[in-house]
Amino acid sequence: MSTSKMLSGLIVMGAATLTVAPLAAHGDVEPVQADAGTTAGQATLPGLASGDRWGIIGRNTLGGPNAVLREGPYGRTGTAFAATQEPPYGQGSLGIIVGSGNDKIAFGNETIFAGDRLSTIRTLKYWVFAGVDSLAGVSLPNITIEADPNVGTAEYTSLVYLPDSSTSPSAPATRTPNVWQQYDASATGSRWYATGATGTLIGCTQATPCSFAELQTRLPDAVVSLSLGISKGRDNAFVGAVDGLQVNNKVYDFEFSGVRTRHI
């Protein structure tokens, strides 16, 4: 029989872990004071608000993965022993652990993007920290959009960004472990595919991916249906983190205390 325990602000249920946000992070968005400032390496943004409706998407999660809102991690950008590169926004991030190729984690929002047209997404970016010694054989977390394609007969498809096969400026020219790096899923060089019959119909499959611009052109009437968020698996093990998911002029900042919405 499965049990639950409260440990240091975390709810642990089986193998899935997610932090408890304060009451202010639930319900309506609550404006808070803008950041007093940023340190080297952090993005400068005018202000932020705490929001809700982010979490593990259970129906798309398999096995025993882990997603936790945490502090850090801090990257190493030089030869010093100390890890000093801060997360891109604030002090925290969404920590992700996928133990094997049989596991899958999905963390996103199943409410606020519903009904948005794919064609209205102009900017789609996020930051990734791969906490491994080598990226050989490691697939990074991706952005996944569950959508109604409004082409053909299928009413559902997942639109999946491929960070590992994308090229600059969509992906860093040199991928580096143990540092924060940004991926622009909406830029030139991006690689996307649609699952199921939709991918075959529009010519954007995992084997023959297309750019985000091509995806929008081939799916002119597609809308976000069930969710937009971060996914990892089922492919190989991963330990790391994600931060600063940007959709148009809003950055979703993953913090230990909850998910904050920054307007830019």
Short mmCIF file of C-alpha atoms in Angstrom, two decimals:
data_model
loop_
_atom_site.label_atom_id
_atom_site.label_comp_id
_atom_site.label_asym_id
_atom_site.label_seq_id
_atom_site.Cartn_x
_atom_site.Cartn_y
_atom_site.Cartn_z
CA MET A 1 0.00 0.00 0.00
CA SER A 2 1.37 3.40 -1.00
CA THR A 3 2.05 5.99 1.69
CA SER A 4 2.59 9.75 1.71
CA LYS A 5 4.96 11.77 3.89
CA MET A 6 5.62 15.47 4.41
CA LEU A 7 9.38 16.09 4.40
CA SER A 8 10.99 19.54 4.50
CA GLY A 9 8.29 21.25 2.45
CA LEU A 10 8.02 18.43 -0.07
CA ILE A 11 5.16 16.07 -0.66
CA VAL A 12 6.52 12.61 -1.41
CA MET A 13 4.04 10.19 -2.94
CA GLY A 14 5.50 6.98 -4.24
CA ALA A 15 8.25 7.99 -6.65
CA ALA A 16 6.86 11.36 -7.73
CA THR A 17 7.87 14.49 -5.83
CA LEU A 18 6.59 18.04 -6.03
CA THR A 19 7.10 20.99 -3.69
CA VAL A 20 4.32 22.62 -1.74
CA ALA A 21 3.78 26.22 -2.86
CA PRO A 22 2.67 28.85 -0.33
CA LEU A 23 -0.98 29.88 -0.25
CA ALA A 24 -0.19 33.00 -2.30
CA ALA A 25 0.79 30.75 -5.20
CA HIS A 26 -2.72 29.32 -5.48
CA GLY A 27 -5.89 30.93 -6.79
CA ASP A 28 -5.78 34.25 -8.62
CA VAL A 29 -2.50 35.72 -9.74
CA GLU A 30 -1.11 37.95 -7.02
CA PRO A 31 1.16 40.87 -7.95
CA VAL A 32 4.31 41.08 -5.86
CA GLN A 33 7.18 43.52 -5.67
CA ALA A 34 9.57 43.52 -8.59
CA ASP A 35 12.98 41.99 -8.06
CA ALA A 36 15.39 44.30 -6.30
CA GLY A 37 18.04 43.37 -8.80
CA THR A 38 19.85 40.53 -10.50
CA THR A 39 23.30 39.15 -10.19
CA ALA A 40 25.70 38.34 -13.01
CA GLY A 41 24.20 35.90 -15.49
CA GLN A 42 20.59 36.48 -14.50
CA ALA A 43 18.06 38.01 -16.86
CA THR A 44 16.72 41.46 -15.99
CA LEU A 45 12.94 41.63 -15.98
CA PRO A 46 10.60 44.44 -14.88
CA GLY A 47 8.39 42.53 -12.46
CA LEU A 48 6.72 39.27 -11.57
CA ALA A 49 3.56 37.71 -10.20
CA SER A 50 2.96 34.38 -8.53
CA GLY A 51 0.50 32.04 -10.24
CA ASP A 52 -0.93 28.53 -10.14
CA ARG A 53 -2.19 25.64 -12.23
CA TRP A 54 1.25 24.22 -12.95
CA GLY A 55 2.10 20.67 -12.00
CA ILE A 56 2.83 17.11 -13.02
CA ILE A 57 0.52 15.93 -15.81
CA GLY A 58 -0.31 12.51 -14.44
CA ARG A 59 -1.86 11.03 -17.58
CA ASN A 60 1.42 11.69 -19.46
CA THR A 61 3.74 10.48 -16.69
CA LEU A 62 4.97 6.88 -16.56
CA GLY A 63 7.20 4.83 -14.28
CA GLY A 64 8.96 6.47 -11.34
CA PRO A 65 10.26 9.87 -12.48
CA ASN A 66 10.65 12.95 -10.29
CA ALA A 67 9.81 16.65 -10.78
CA VAL A 68 10.51 19.05 -7.94
CA LEU A 69 10.48 22.82 -7.61
CA ARG A 70 13.86 23.44 -6.00
CA GLU A 71 16.59 25.97 -5.31
CA GLY A 72 19.49 26.04 -7.79
CA PRO A 73 21.18 24.22 -9.36
CA TYR A 74 24.28 26.35 -9.90
CA GLY A 75 26.51 25.82 -12.91
CA ARG A 76 30.28 25.77 -13.30
CA THR A 77 31.42 28.05 -16.12
CA GLY A 78 35.15 28.15 -15.32
CA THR A 79 37.91 26.20 -13.62
CA ALA A 80 36.99 27.13 -10.05
CA PHE A 81 35.72 24.40 -7.75
CA ALA A 82 32.66 26.39 -6.68
CA ALA A 83 29.46 26.30 -8.75
CA THR A 84 28.44 29.95 -9.15
CA GLN A 85 26.29 30.29 -12.30
CA GLU A 86 22.82 31.03 -10.95
CA PRO A 87 19.54 29.89 -12.49
CA PRO A 88 18.40 32.25 -15.28
CA TYR A 89 15.55 33.71 -13.21
CA GLY A 90 15.29 34.01 -9.45
CA GLN A 91 16.95 31.40 -7.27
CA GLY A 92 15.24 28.18 -8.30
CA SER A 93 14.15 25.86 -11.08
CA LEU A 94 12.21 22.72 -11.91
CA GLY A 95 14.42 19.77 -11.04
CA ILE A 96 13.88 16.68 -13.21
CA ILE A 97 15.05 13.12 -12.64
CA VAL A 98 14.17 10.34 -15.09
CA GLY A 99 15.74 7.10 -13.94
CA SER A 100 15.53 4.99 -17.09
CA GLY A 101 14.33 4.81 -20.65
CA ASN A 102 11.06 3.32 -19.40
CA ASP A 103 10.16 6.44 -17.41
CA LYS A 104 8.50 9.64 -18.56
CA ILE A 105 7.71 12.92 -16.80
CA ALA A 106 5.38 15.68 -17.99
CA PHE A 107 5.11 18.98 -16.11
CA GLY A 108 3.02 21.80 -17.49
CA ASN A 109 -0.20 23.76 -17.44
CA GLU A 110 -3.50 22.23 -18.51
CA THR A 111 -5.55 25.42 -18.24
CA ILE A 112 -4.09 28.76 -19.24
CA PHE A 113 -3.05 27.92 -22.83
CA ALA A 114 -6.18 25.95 -23.77
CA GLY A 115 -7.72 27.27 -26.97
CA ASP A 116 -4.73 29.41 -27.95
CA ARG A 117 -3.98 29.24 -31.66
CA LEU A 118 -0.61 27.80 -32.58
CA SER A 119 -0.19 30.64 -35.07
CA THR A 120 -0.21 33.22 -32.26
CA ILE A 121 2.87 31.78 -30.56
CA ARG A 122 5.72 34.05 -31.64
CA THR A 123 8.30 33.18 -28.99
CA LEU A 124 8.86 29.84 -27.27
CA LYS A 125 12.06 29.45 -25.23
CA TYR A 126 13.37 27.68 -22.16
CA TRP A 127 16.60 27.02 -20.25
CA VAL A 128 18.07 23.57 -19.54
CA PHE A 129 20.66 22.40 -17.02
CA ALA A 130 21.99 18.89 -17.69
CA GLY A 131 23.56 17.61 -14.46
CA VAL A 132 25.72 14.96 -16.07
CA ASP A 133 29.41 14.60 -16.87
CA SER A 134 28.77 13.98 -20.57
CA LEU A 135 25.84 14.63 -22.90
CA ALA A 136 26.70 11.60 -25.05
CA GLY A 137 23.58 9.47 -25.32
CA VAL A 138 21.53 11.92 -23.23
CA SER A 139 18.30 13.41 -24.58
CA LEU A 140 17.29 16.72 -23.01
CA PRO A 141 13.82 17.67 -21.76
CA ASN A 142 11.61 19.08 -24.50
CA ILE A 143 8.63 21.38 -24.93
CA THR A 144 5.45 19.47 -25.73
CA ILE A 145 2.17 21.04 -26.87
CA GLU A 146 -0.96 18.89 -26.83
CA ALA A 147 -3.05 20.21 -29.69
CA ASP A 148 -6.12 19.84 -31.86
CA PRO A 149 -4.51 19.98 -35.32
CA ASN A 150 -7.71 20.84 -37.22
CA VAL A 151 -6.41 19.06 -40.30
CA GLY A 152 -7.34 15.60 -41.50
CA THR A 153 -9.52 13.45 -39.26
CA ALA A 154 -7.38 13.36 -36.12
CA GLU A 155 -8.53 15.58 -33.26
CA TYR A 156 -5.40 15.14 -31.14
CA THR A 157 -1.66 15.33 -31.64
CA SER A 158 1.38 16.19 -29.55
CA LEU A 159 3.73 18.77 -31.03
CA VAL A 160 7.21 18.00 -29.76
CA TYR A 161 10.36 20.16 -29.89
CA LEU A 162 13.61 18.25 -30.44
CA PRO A 163 16.40 20.12 -28.62
CA ASP A 164 19.02 17.49 -29.40
CA SER A 165 18.67 17.70 -33.19
CA SER A 166 17.94 21.44 -33.39
CA THR A 167 20.75 23.72 -34.54
CA SER A 168 21.88 27.28 -33.80
CA PRO A 169 20.26 29.72 -33.17
CA SER A 170 17.51 27.43 -31.86
CA ALA A 171 20.03 25.40 -29.84
CA PRO A 172 23.45 26.34 -28.44
CA ALA A 173 26.25 25.91 -30.96
CA THR A 174 28.08 23.84 -28.33
CA ARG A 175 26.05 21.86 -25.83
CA THR A 176 27.68 21.82 -22.41
CA PRO A 177 26.75 19.83 -19.29
CA ASN A 178 26.49 21.34 -15.80
CA VAL A 179 25.73 24.87 -17.04
CA TRP A 180 22.52 26.69 -17.88
CA GLN A 181 21.89 26.98 -21.63
CA GLN A 182 18.91 28.48 -23.45
CA TYR A 183 16.95 26.81 -26.26
CA ASP A 184 14.73 28.84 -28.59
CA ALA A 185 12.12 26.43 -29.88
CA SER A 186 10.60 29.09 -32.14
CA ALA A 187 13.80 30.12 -33.91
CA THR A 188 15.43 29.15 -37.18
CA GLY A 189 17.14 25.79 -36.77
CA SER A 190 14.36 24.39 -34.58
CA ARG A 191 13.20 20.82 -35.15
CA TRP A 192 9.64 19.75 -34.34
CA TYR A 193 7.36 16.82 -35.08
CA ALA A 194 3.70 15.96 -34.66
CA THR A 195 2.69 12.59 -33.29
CA GLY A 196 0.28 10.14 -34.89
CA ALA A 197 -1.46 10.55 -38.21
CA THR A 198 -1.02 14.33 -38.13
CA GLY A 199 2.75 14.09 -38.42
CA THR A 200 2.50 11.85 -41.46
CA LEU A 201 -0.16 14.04 -43.06
CA ILE A 202 1.83 17.28 -42.80
CA GLY A 203 5.28 15.75 -43.30
CA CYS A 204 6.59 16.56 -39.81
CA THR A 205 7.46 13.23 -38.20
CA GLN A 206 10.17 12.33 -35.73
CA ALA A 207 12.17 10.89 -38.63
CA THR A 208 11.54 13.97 -40.84
CA PRO A 209 11.06 16.91 -38.46
CA CYS A 210 10.28 20.46 -39.56
CA SER A 211 10.96 23.92 -38.16
CA PHE A 212 8.51 25.72 -35.91
CA ALA A 213 7.69 28.13 -38.73
CA GLU A 214 6.94 25.20 -41.06
CA LEU A 215 4.84 23.55 -38.35
CA GLN A 216 2.74 26.70 -38.02
CA THR A 217 2.35 26.96 -41.80
CA ARG A 218 1.25 23.33 -42.13
CA LEU A 219 -1.12 23.58 -39.16
CA PRO A 220 -2.70 27.01 -39.76
CA ASP A 221 -5.79 26.30 -37.66
CA ALA A 222 -4.24 24.23 -34.86
CA VAL A 223 -5.05 25.18 -31.26
CA VAL A 224 -3.53 24.18 -27.94
CA SER A 225 -5.92 21.66 -26.43
CA LEU A 226 -4.92 19.82 -23.27
CA SER A 227 -1.58 21.28 -22.18
CA LEU A 228 1.69 23.06 -22.86
CA GLY A 229 4.73 22.16 -20.82
CA ILE A 230 8.00 20.30 -20.34
CA SER A 231 8.42 16.59 -21.03
CA LYS A 232 11.23 14.08 -20.73
CA GLY A 233 11.16 10.40 -21.80
CA ARG A 234 10.73 7.69 -22.77
CA ASP A 235 14.23 7.46 -24.22
CA ASN A 236 17.10 7.55 -21.69
CA ALA A 237 17.95 8.57 -18.14
CA PHE A 238 18.34 12.24 -17.19
CA VAL A 239 19.21 14.33 -14.14
CA GLY A 240 18.98 18.11 -14.39
CA ALA A 241 16.63 21.06 -14.37
CA VAL A 242 14.58 23.48 -16.49
CA ASP A 243 13.81 27.17 -15.93
CA GLY A 244 12.42 30.25 -17.66
CA LEU A 245 9.82 28.78 -20.00
CA GLN A 246 8.88 31.76 -22.18
CA VAL A 247 5.66 31.90 -24.20
CA ASN A 248 5.45 35.21 -26.09
CA ASN A 249 5.86 38.03 -23.54
CA LYS A 250 5.50 35.88 -20.42
CA VAL A 251 8.25 33.94 -18.68
CA TYR A 252 7.22 31.16 -16.31
CA ASP A 253 9.87 31.19 -13.61
CA PHE A 254 10.12 27.93 -11.66
CA GLU A 255 10.95 28.66 -8.01
CA PHE A 256 11.02 26.62 -4.80
CA SER A 257 7.99 28.61 -3.61
CA GLY A 258 5.95 28.06 -6.79
CA VAL A 259 5.76 29.09 -10.45
CA ARG A 260 5.97 32.84 -11.02
CA THR A 261 4.79 34.64 -14.13
CA ARG A 262 7.11 37.40 -15.30
CA HIS A 263 5.82 39.89 -17.88
CA ILE A 264 8.46 41.14 -20.27
#
